[in-house]
mmCIF file of N, CA, C and O in Angstrom:
data_model
loop_
_atom_site.group_PDB
_atom_site.id
_atom_site.type_symbol
_atom_site.label_atom_id
_atom_site.label_comp_id
_atom_site.label_asym_id
_atom_site.label_seq_id
_atom_site.Cartn_x
_atom_site.Cartn_y
_atom_site.Cartn_z
ATOM 1 N N UNK A 1 1.578 24.176 -36.639
ATOM 2 C CA UNK A 1 1.133 22.957 -36.799
ATOM 3 C C UNK A 1 -0.143 22.934 -37.711
ATOM 4 O O UNK A 1 -0.917 24.076 -37.214
ATOM 5 N N UNK A 2 -0.468 22.401 -38.760
ATOM 6 C CA UNK A 2 -1.859 22.533 -39.493
ATOM 7 C C UNK A 2 -2.693 21.726 -38.807
ATOM 8 O O UNK A 2 -2.584 20.608 -38.335
ATOM 9 N N UNK A 3 -3.883 22.235 -38.450
ATOM 10 C CA UNK A 3 -5.250 21.605 -38.058
ATOM 11 C C UNK A 3 -5.727 21.003 -39.004
ATOM 12 O O UNK A 3 -6.356 21.333 -40.079
ATOM 13 N N UNK A 4 -5.908 19.398 -39.057
ATOM 14 C CA UNK A 4 -6.746 18.808 -39.679
ATOM 15 C C UNK A 4 -8.229 18.714 -39.620
ATOM 16 O O UNK A 4 -8.545 18.421 -38.338
ATOM 17 N N UNK A 5 -9.063 19.296 -40.455
ATOM 18 C CA UNK A 5 -10.595 19.214 -40.134
ATOM 19 C C UNK A 5 -11.094 17.685 -40.522
ATOM 20 O O UNK A 5 -10.695 17.206 -41.381
ATOM 21 N N UNK A 6 -12.359 17.158 -39.981
ATOM 22 C CA UNK A 6 -12.853 16.180 -40.278
ATOM 23 C C UNK A 6 -13.692 16.166 -41.437
ATOM 24 O O UNK A 6 -13.745 17.394 -41.823
ATOM 25 N N UNK A 7 -14.017 15.112 -41.944
ATOM 26 C CA UNK A 7 -14.766 15.266 -43.295
ATOM 27 C C UNK A 7 -15.948 15.878 -42.862
ATOM 28 O O UNK A 7 -16.538 16.703 -43.770
ATOM 29 N N UNK A 8 -16.806 15.757 -41.794
ATOM 30 C CA UNK A 8 -17.920 16.266 -41.319
ATOM 31 C C UNK A 8 -17.762 17.911 -41.374
ATOM 32 O O UNK A 8 -18.571 18.783 -42.085
ATOM 33 N N UNK A 9 -16.686 18.441 -40.607
ATOM 34 C CA UNK A 9 -16.408 19.976 -40.607
ATOM 35 C C UNK A 9 -16.097 20.312 -42.138
ATOM 36 O O UNK A 9 -16.470 21.368 -42.395
ATOM 37 N N UNK A 10 -15.270 19.570 -42.848
ATOM 38 C CA UNK A 10 -15.010 20.133 -44.368
ATOM 39 C C UNK A 10 -16.119 20.293 -45.113
ATOM 40 O O UNK A 10 -16.324 21.165 -45.822
ATOM 41 N N UNK A 11 -17.086 18.986 -45.043
ATOM 42 C CA UNK A 11 -18.344 19.494 -45.817
ATOM 43 C C UNK A 11 -19.329 20.553 -45.282
ATOM 44 O O UNK A 11 -19.840 21.000 -46.129
ATOM 45 N N UNK A 12 -19.366 20.610 -44.075
ATOM 46 C CA UNK A 12 -20.126 21.975 -43.228
ATOM 47 C C UNK A 12 -19.502 22.983 -43.899
ATOM 48 O O UNK A 12 -20.256 23.920 -44.398
ATOM 49 N N UNK A 13 -18.286 23.134 -43.816
ATOM 50 C CA UNK A 13 -17.704 24.320 -44.406
ATOM 51 C C UNK A 13 -18.054 24.755 -45.889
ATOM 52 O O UNK A 13 -18.357 25.677 -46.231
ATOM 53 N N UNK A 14 -18.159 23.707 -46.813
ATOM 54 C CA UNK A 14 -18.415 23.847 -48.107
ATOM 55 C C UNK A 14 -19.858 24.075 -48.302
ATOM 56 O O UNK A 14 -20.112 25.111 -48.904
ATOM 57 N N UNK A 15 -20.761 23.465 -47.513
ATOM 58 C CA UNK A 15 -21.983 23.815 -47.733
ATOM 59 C C UNK A 15 -22.634 25.131 -47.072
ATOM 60 O O UNK A 15 -23.693 25.695 -47.399
ATOM 61 N N UNK A 16 -21.680 25.516 -46.071
ATOM 62 C CA UNK A 16 -22.056 26.918 -45.477
ATOM 63 C C UNK A 16 -22.064 27.936 -46.260
ATOM 64 O O UNK A 16 -22.588 29.103 -46.131
ATOM 65 N N UNK A 17 -21.567 27.930 -47.582
ATOM 66 C CA UNK A 17 -21.986 29.191 -48.566
ATOM 67 C C UNK A 17 -23.599 29.287 -48.973
ATOM 68 O O UNK A 17 -23.529 30.299 -49.679
ATOM 69 N N UNK A 18 -24.187 28.248 -48.759
ATOM 70 C CA UNK A 18 -25.653 28.596 -49.060
ATOM 71 C C UNK A 18 -25.934 27.960 -50.355
ATOM 72 O O UNK A 18 -27.091 27.976 -50.769
ATOM 73 N N UNK A 19 -24.993 27.593 -51.026
ATOM 74 C CA UNK A 19 -25.133 27.112 -52.647
ATOM 75 C C UNK A 19 -25.469 25.911 -52.640
ATOM 76 O O UNK A 19 -24.793 25.098 -51.710
ATOM 77 N N UNK A 20 -25.965 25.158 -53.718
ATOM 78 C CA UNK A 20 -26.146 23.840 -53.844
ATOM 79 C C UNK A 20 -24.791 23.063 -54.321
ATOM 80 O O UNK A 20 -24.077 23.924 -55.132
ATOM 81 N N UNK A 21 -24.408 22.049 -53.886
ATOM 82 C CA UNK A 21 -23.363 21.411 -54.289
ATOM 83 C C UNK A 21 -23.747 19.859 -54.586
ATOM 84 O O UNK A 21 -24.377 19.287 -53.880
ATOM 85 N N UNK A 22 -22.990 19.359 -55.746
ATOM 86 C CA UNK A 22 -23.438 18.051 -56.358
ATOM 87 C C UNK A 22 -22.373 16.910 -55.456
ATOM 88 O O UNK A 22 -21.279 17.367 -55.174
ATOM 89 N N UNK A 23 -22.738 15.843 -55.412
ATOM 90 C CA UNK A 23 -21.958 14.737 -54.878
ATOM 91 C C UNK A 23 -20.677 14.799 -55.448
ATOM 92 O O UNK A 23 -19.915 14.494 -54.655
ATOM 93 N N UNK A 24 -20.555 14.748 -56.619
ATOM 94 C CA UNK A 24 -19.223 14.534 -57.250
ATOM 95 C C UNK A 24 -18.214 15.697 -56.867
ATOM 96 O O UNK A 24 -16.996 15.469 -56.475
ATOM 97 N N UNK A 25 -18.877 16.832 -56.737
ATOM 98 C CA UNK A 25 -17.956 18.053 -56.417
ATOM 99 C C UNK A 25 -17.790 17.910 -54.742
ATOM 100 O O UNK A 25 -16.647 18.106 -54.369
ATOM 101 N N UNK A 26 -18.583 17.264 -54.118
ATOM 102 C CA UNK A 26 -18.447 17.178 -52.480
ATOM 103 C C UNK A 26 -17.305 16.137 -52.517
ATOM 104 O O UNK A 26 -16.465 16.236 -51.673
ATOM 105 N N UNK A 27 -17.254 15.061 -53.168
ATOM 106 C CA UNK A 27 -16.433 13.937 -53.066
ATOM 107 C C UNK A 27 -14.928 14.722 -53.198
ATOM 108 O O UNK A 27 -13.974 14.143 -52.641
ATOM 109 N N UNK A 28 -14.895 15.182 -54.386
ATOM 110 C CA UNK A 28 -13.575 15.693 -54.875
ATOM 111 C C UNK A 28 -12.848 17.081 -53.762
ATOM 112 O O UNK A 28 -11.738 17.019 -53.600
ATOM 113 N N UNK A 29 -13.935 17.691 -53.296
ATOM 114 C CA UNK A 29 -13.354 18.683 -52.453
ATOM 115 C C UNK A 29 -13.300 18.218 -50.956
ATOM 116 O O UNK A 29 -12.412 18.970 -50.243
ATOM 117 N N UNK A 30 -13.922 17.333 -50.481
ATOM 118 C CA UNK A 30 -13.888 17.008 -49.065
ATOM 119 C C UNK A 30 -13.174 15.689 -48.791
ATOM 120 O O UNK A 30 -12.519 15.900 -47.964
ATOM 121 N N UNK A 31 -13.475 14.784 -49.729
ATOM 122 C CA UNK A 31 -12.688 13.588 -49.597
ATOM 123 C C UNK A 31 -11.493 13.273 -50.523
ATOM 124 O O UNK A 31 -11.019 12.226 -50.146
ATOM 125 N N UNK A 32 -11.257 14.234 -51.241
ATOM 126 C CA UNK A 32 -10.070 13.846 -52.180
ATOM 127 C C UNK A 32 -10.087 12.787 -53.008
ATOM 128 O O UNK A 32 -9.425 11.897 -53.110
ATOM 129 N N UNK A 33 -11.628 12.794 -53.522
ATOM 130 C CA UNK A 33 -11.902 11.477 -54.372
ATOM 131 C C UNK A 33 -12.403 10.606 -53.204
ATOM 132 O O UNK A 33 -12.560 10.549 -52.313
ATOM 133 N N UNK A 34 -12.865 9.284 -53.958
ATOM 134 C CA UNK A 34 -13.512 8.287 -52.997
ATOM 135 C C UNK A 34 -14.775 8.035 -53.369
ATOM 136 O O UNK A 34 -15.465 8.222 -54.636
ATOM 137 N N UNK A 35 -15.547 7.526 -52.151
ATOM 138 C CA UNK A 35 -17.045 6.864 -52.435
ATOM 139 C C UNK A 35 -18.006 8.129 -52.230
ATOM 140 O O UNK A 35 -18.097 8.941 -51.243
ATOM 141 N N UNK A 36 -18.961 7.995 -53.316
ATOM 142 C CA UNK A 36 -20.150 8.984 -53.054
ATOM 143 C C UNK A 36 -21.226 8.388 -51.913
ATOM 144 O O UNK A 36 -21.701 9.295 -51.291
ATOM 145 N N UNK A 37 -20.806 7.226 -51.510
ATOM 146 C CA UNK A 37 -21.679 6.791 -50.483
ATOM 147 C C UNK A 37 -21.530 7.664 -49.063
ATOM 148 O O UNK A 37 -22.489 7.550 -48.227
ATOM 149 N N UNK A 38 -20.396 7.836 -48.966
ATOM 150 C CA UNK A 38 -20.100 8.554 -47.771
ATOM 151 C C UNK A 38 -20.910 9.819 -47.222
ATOM 152 O O UNK A 38 -21.062 10.062 -46.305
ATOM 153 N N UNK A 39 -21.074 10.440 -48.624
ATOM 154 C CA UNK A 39 -21.847 11.972 -48.418
ATOM 155 C C UNK A 39 -23.103 11.834 -47.664
ATOM 156 O O UNK A 39 -23.311 12.763 -46.643
ATOM 157 N N UNK A 40 -24.105 10.736 -47.889
ATOM 158 C CA UNK A 40 -25.208 10.960 -47.162
ATOM 159 C C UNK A 40 -25.091 10.790 -45.735
ATOM 160 O O UNK A 40 -25.683 11.413 -44.991
ATOM 161 N N UNK A 41 -24.092 10.111 -45.092
ATOM 162 C CA UNK A 41 -23.895 9.785 -43.724
ATOM 163 C C UNK A 41 -23.306 11.153 -43.250
ATOM 164 O O UNK A 41 -23.781 11.456 -42.164
ATOM 165 N N UNK A 42 -22.538 11.742 -43.851
ATOM 166 C CA UNK A 42 -21.918 13.069 -43.427
ATOM 167 C C UNK A 42 -23.071 14.138 -43.283
ATOM 168 O O UNK A 42 -23.112 15.172 -42.368
ATOM 169 N N UNK A 43 -23.834 14.305 -44.192
ATOM 170 C CA UNK A 43 -25.065 15.040 -44.494
ATOM 171 C C UNK A 43 -25.810 14.720 -43.075
ATOM 172 O O UNK A 43 -26.283 15.886 -42.294
ATOM 173 N N UNK A 44 -26.115 13.643 -42.604
ATOM 174 C CA UNK A 44 -26.890 13.446 -41.593
ATOM 175 C C UNK A 44 -26.201 13.790 -40.356
ATOM 176 O O UNK A 44 -26.704 14.375 -39.334
ATOM 177 N N UNK A 45 -24.934 13.770 -40.305
ATOM 178 C CA UNK A 45 -24.024 14.160 -39.035
ATOM 179 C C UNK A 45 -24.146 15.616 -38.861
ATOM 180 O O UNK A 45 -24.140 15.953 -37.807
ATOM 181 N N UNK A 46 -23.902 16.250 -40.110
ATOM 182 C CA UNK A 46 -24.108 17.751 -40.042
ATOM 183 C C UNK A 46 -25.485 18.369 -39.468
ATOM 184 O O UNK A 46 -25.362 19.092 -38.575
ATOM 185 N N UNK A 47 -26.284 17.662 -39.741
ATOM 186 C CA UNK A 47 -27.499 18.139 -39.379
ATOM 187 C C UNK A 47 -27.791 18.122 -37.897
ATOM 188 O O UNK A 47 -28.352 18.731 -37.276
ATOM 189 N N UNK A 48 -27.407 16.954 -37.461
ATOM 190 C CA UNK A 48 -27.292 16.661 -36.121
ATOM 191 C C UNK A 48 -26.446 17.639 -35.420
ATOM 192 O O UNK A 48 -26.803 18.061 -34.126
ATOM 193 N N UNK A 49 -25.177 17.400 -35.687
ATOM 194 C CA UNK A 49 -24.086 18.145 -35.013
ATOM 195 C C UNK A 49 -24.142 19.833 -34.845
ATOM 196 O O UNK A 49 -24.050 20.465 -34.108
ATOM 197 N N UNK A 50 -24.703 20.494 -36.291
ATOM 198 C CA UNK A 50 -24.912 21.820 -36.299
ATOM 199 C C UNK A 50 -26.177 22.225 -36.159
ATOM 200 O O UNK A 50 -26.651 23.514 -36.098
ATOM 201 N N UNK A 51 -27.081 21.431 -36.086
ATOM 202 C CA UNK A 51 -28.640 21.836 -36.113
ATOM 203 C C UNK A 51 -29.227 22.583 -37.307
ATOM 204 O O UNK A 51 -30.037 23.506 -37.146
ATOM 205 N N UNK A 52 -28.530 22.417 -38.574
ATOM 206 C CA UNK A 52 -29.213 22.992 -39.563
ATOM 207 C C UNK A 52 -30.124 21.725 -40.390
ATOM 208 O O UNK A 52 -29.961 20.663 -40.196
ATOM 209 N N UNK A 53 -30.767 22.335 -41.341
ATOM 210 C CA UNK A 53 -31.517 21.502 -42.324
ATOM 211 C C UNK A 53 -30.972 21.545 -43.514
ATOM 212 O O UNK A 53 -30.445 22.417 -44.103
ATOM 213 N N UNK A 54 -30.745 20.278 -44.204
ATOM 214 C CA UNK A 54 -30.273 20.264 -45.630
ATOM 215 C C UNK A 54 -30.948 19.444 -46.611
ATOM 216 O O UNK A 54 -31.702 18.595 -46.085
ATOM 217 N N UNK A 55 -31.253 20.245 -47.684
ATOM 218 C CA UNK A 55 -32.330 19.528 -48.494
ATOM 219 C C UNK A 55 -31.366 18.929 -49.792
ATOM 220 O O UNK A 55 -30.331 19.307 -49.868
ATOM 221 N N UNK A 56 -31.916 17.890 -50.314
ATOM 222 C CA UNK A 56 -31.311 17.322 -51.339
ATOM 223 C C UNK A 56 -32.137 16.744 -52.288
ATOM 224 O O UNK A 56 -33.282 16.553 -52.362
ATOM 225 N N UNK A 57 -31.434 16.652 -53.622
ATOM 226 C CA UNK A 57 -32.497 16.234 -54.710
ATOM 227 C C UNK A 57 -31.476 15.673 -55.692
ATOM 228 O O UNK A 57 -30.227 15.874 -55.946
ATOM 229 N N UNK A 58 -32.304 14.777 -56.686
ATOM 230 C CA UNK A 58 -31.408 14.052 -57.758
ATOM 231 C C UNK A 58 -31.068 15.067 -58.948
ATOM 232 O O UNK A 58 -31.834 15.875 -59.177
ATOM 233 N N UNK A 59 -29.942 14.791 -59.382
ATOM 234 C CA UNK A 59 -29.485 15.728 -60.459
ATOM 235 C C UNK A 59 -30.358 15.470 -61.728
ATOM 236 O O UNK A 59 -30.631 14.171 -62.087
ATOM 237 N N UNK A 60 -30.892 16.318 -62.442
ATOM 238 C CA UNK A 60 -31.987 16.108 -63.452
ATOM 239 C C UNK A 60 -31.105 15.236 -64.723
ATOM 240 O O UNK A 60 -31.799 14.369 -65.510
ATOM 241 N N UNK A 61 -29.787 15.754 -64.952
ATOM 242 C CA UNK A 61 -29.076 15.089 -65.978
ATOM 243 C C UNK A 61 -28.416 13.727 -65.555
ATOM 244 O O UNK A 61 -28.262 12.877 -66.518
ATOM 245 N N UNK A 62 -28.116 13.459 -64.487
ATOM 246 C CA UNK A 62 -27.541 12.086 -64.113
ATOM 247 C C UNK A 62 -28.028 11.662 -62.735
ATOM 248 O O UNK A 62 -27.666 12.140 -61.392
ATOM 249 N N UNK A 63 -29.189 10.818 -62.820
ATOM 250 C CA UNK A 63 -29.818 10.405 -61.329
ATOM 251 C C UNK A 63 -29.056 9.887 -60.530
ATOM 252 O O UNK A 63 -29.487 9.630 -59.187
ATOM 253 N N UNK A 64 -27.785 9.369 -60.913
ATOM 254 C CA UNK A 64 -26.903 8.676 -59.829
ATOM 255 C C UNK A 64 -26.285 9.813 -58.947
ATOM 256 O O UNK A 64 -25.767 9.643 -57.947
ATOM 257 N N UNK A 65 -26.335 10.995 -59.353
ATOM 258 C CA UNK A 65 -25.606 12.205 -58.514
ATOM 259 C C UNK A 65 -26.792 12.877 -57.954
ATOM 260 O O UNK A 65 -28.033 12.853 -58.301
ATOM 261 N N UNK A 66 -26.494 13.498 -56.621
ATOM 262 C CA UNK A 66 -27.456 14.228 -55.744
ATOM 263 C C UNK A 66 -26.932 15.749 -55.596
ATOM 264 O O UNK A 66 -25.794 15.741 -55.572
ATOM 265 N N UNK A 67 -27.776 16.642 -55.367
ATOM 266 C CA UNK A 67 -27.347 17.999 -55.088
ATOM 267 C C UNK A 67 -27.651 18.181 -53.348
ATOM 268 O O UNK A 67 -28.849 17.549 -53.003
ATOM 269 N N UNK A 68 -26.954 18.854 -52.795
ATOM 270 C CA UNK A 68 -27.214 19.313 -51.347
ATOM 271 C C UNK A 68 -27.276 20.699 -51.038
ATOM 272 O O UNK A 68 -26.466 21.361 -51.638
ATOM 273 N N UNK A 69 -28.109 21.292 -50.304
ATOM 274 C CA UNK A 69 -27.991 22.695 -49.993
ATOM 275 C C UNK A 69 -28.430 22.853 -48.490
ATOM 276 O O UNK A 69 -29.510 22.451 -48.263
ATOM 277 N N UNK A 70 -27.799 23.722 -47.779
ATOM 278 C CA UNK A 70 -28.309 23.945 -46.319
ATOM 279 C C UNK A 70 -29.286 24.966 -46.563
ATOM 280 O O UNK A 70 -29.469 25.767 -47.404
ATOM 281 N N UNK A 71 -30.423 24.751 -45.962
ATOM 282 C CA UNK A 71 -31.787 25.247 -45.994
ATOM 283 C C UNK A 71 -31.740 26.609 -45.086
ATOM 284 O O UNK A 71 -31.279 26.445 -44.103
ATOM 285 N N UNK A 72 -31.639 27.771 -45.658
ATOM 286 C CA UNK A 72 -31.733 29.024 -44.781
ATOM 287 C C UNK A 72 -32.626 29.154 -43.632
ATOM 288 O O UNK A 72 -33.692 28.409 -43.793
ATOM 289 N N UNK A 73 -32.283 29.487 -42.254
ATOM 290 C CA UNK A 73 -33.109 29.320 -41.213
ATOM 291 C C UNK A 73 -34.229 30.268 -41.411
ATOM 292 O O UNK A 73 -33.992 31.418 -42.191
ATOM 293 N N UNK A 74 -35.496 30.009 -40.998
ATOM 294 C CA UNK A 74 -36.539 30.942 -41.215
ATOM 295 C C UNK A 74 -36.493 32.002 -39.975
ATOM 296 O O UNK A 74 -36.051 31.548 -38.950
ATOM 297 N N UNK A 75 -36.535 33.204 -40.379
ATOM 298 C CA UNK A 75 -36.652 34.070 -39.557
ATOM 299 C C UNK A 75 -38.011 34.503 -38.957
ATOM 300 O O UNK A 75 -38.884 34.674 -39.750
ATOM 301 N N UNK A 76 -38.186 34.589 -37.621
ATOM 302 C CA UNK A 76 -39.481 34.875 -37.167
ATOM 303 C C UNK A 76 -39.924 36.191 -37.442
ATOM 304 O O UNK A 76 -39.098 37.225 -37.674
ATOM 305 N N UNK A 77 -41.224 36.348 -37.994
ATOM 306 C CA UNK A 77 -41.870 37.809 -38.309
ATOM 307 C C UNK A 77 -41.461 38.809 -37.628
ATOM 308 O O UNK A 77 -41.083 39.973 -38.080
ATOM 309 N N UNK A 78 -41.426 38.513 -36.259
ATOM 310 C CA UNK A 78 -41.054 39.656 -35.348
ATOM 311 C C UNK A 78 -39.666 40.296 -35.353
ATOM 312 O O UNK A 78 -39.385 41.214 -35.035
ATOM 313 N N UNK A 79 -38.855 39.462 -35.953
ATOM 314 C CA UNK A 79 -37.333 39.911 -36.102
ATOM 315 C C UNK A 79 -37.287 40.523 -37.351
ATOM 316 O O UNK A 79 -35.851 40.835 -37.670
ATOM 317 N N UNK A 80 -38.040 40.796 -38.344
ATOM 318 C CA UNK A 80 -37.784 41.331 -39.802
ATOM 319 C C UNK A 80 -37.960 42.690 -39.485
ATOM 320 O O UNK A 80 -38.669 43.201 -38.746
ATOM 321 N N UNK A 81 -36.978 43.569 -40.155
ATOM 322 C CA UNK A 81 -37.282 45.119 -40.120
ATOM 323 C C UNK A 81 -38.640 45.544 -40.608
ATOM 324 O O UNK A 81 -39.035 46.369 -40.161
ATOM 325 N N UNK A 82 -39.070 44.757 -41.679
ATOM 326 C CA UNK A 82 -40.380 45.303 -42.042
ATOM 327 C C UNK A 82 -41.544 45.154 -40.894
ATOM 328 O O UNK A 82 -42.414 46.017 -40.987
ATOM 329 N N UNK A 83 -41.406 43.866 -40.273
ATOM 330 C CA UNK A 83 -42.528 43.788 -38.913
ATOM 331 C C UNK A 83 -42.342 45.109 -37.907
ATOM 332 O O UNK A 83 -43.255 45.684 -37.685
ATOM 333 N N UNK A 84 -40.984 45.433 -37.799
ATOM 334 C CA UNK A 84 -40.850 46.451 -36.916
ATOM 335 C C UNK A 84 -41.500 47.879 -37.343
ATOM 336 O O UNK A 84 -42.150 48.656 -36.688
ATOM 337 N N UNK A 85 -41.233 48.135 -38.591
ATOM 338 C CA UNK A 85 -41.645 49.220 -39.120
ATOM 339 C C UNK A 85 -43.285 49.362 -39.220
ATOM 340 O O UNK A 85 -44.070 50.334 -38.737
ATOM 341 N N UNK A 86 -43.692 48.115 -39.635
ATOM 342 C CA UNK A 86 -45.316 48.114 -39.725
ATOM 343 C C UNK A 86 -46.080 48.156 -38.290
ATOM 344 O O UNK A 86 -46.835 48.940 -38.090
ATOM 345 N N UNK A 87 -45.293 47.388 -37.265
ATOM 346 C CA UNK A 87 -45.704 47.245 -35.929
ATOM 347 C C UNK A 87 -45.728 48.709 -35.462
ATOM 348 O O UNK A 87 -46.646 49.241 -34.642
ATOM 349 N N UNK A 88 -44.577 49.512 -35.627
ATOM 350 C CA UNK A 88 -44.530 50.924 -35.017
ATOM 351 C C UNK A 88 -45.459 51.849 -35.372
ATOM 352 O O UNK A 88 -45.787 52.815 -34.885
ATOM 353 N N UNK A 89 -45.878 51.478 -36.636
ATOM 354 C CA UNK A 89 -46.767 52.464 -37.520
ATOM 355 C C UNK A 89 -48.411 52.329 -36.867
ATOM 356 O O UNK A 89 -49.078 53.239 -37.108
ATOM 357 N N UNK A 90 -48.755 51.311 -36.044
ATOM 358 C CA UNK A 90 -49.972 51.025 -35.648
ATOM 359 C C UNK A 90 -50.277 51.973 -34.475
ATOM 360 O O UNK A 90 -49.590 52.397 -33.722
#
């Protein structure tokens, strides 16, 4: 039996690659066509459900379209390999 993913899960899976995706691409891949209006609501759902930040901006060629991208989480300085090397050298 095939598991059916929700629109929110499908969109999260698409955005999880870290690349920017435009609303028309999102609609075609996530909703199999349909309304661009749903995307904004699902973006809000993803941020709440998965605790991620998503940035968005208007397409420079077509302001009716929007780009979305998951913002990579900030890594605390203490958790970076460079900090460990620097801190151990003191």
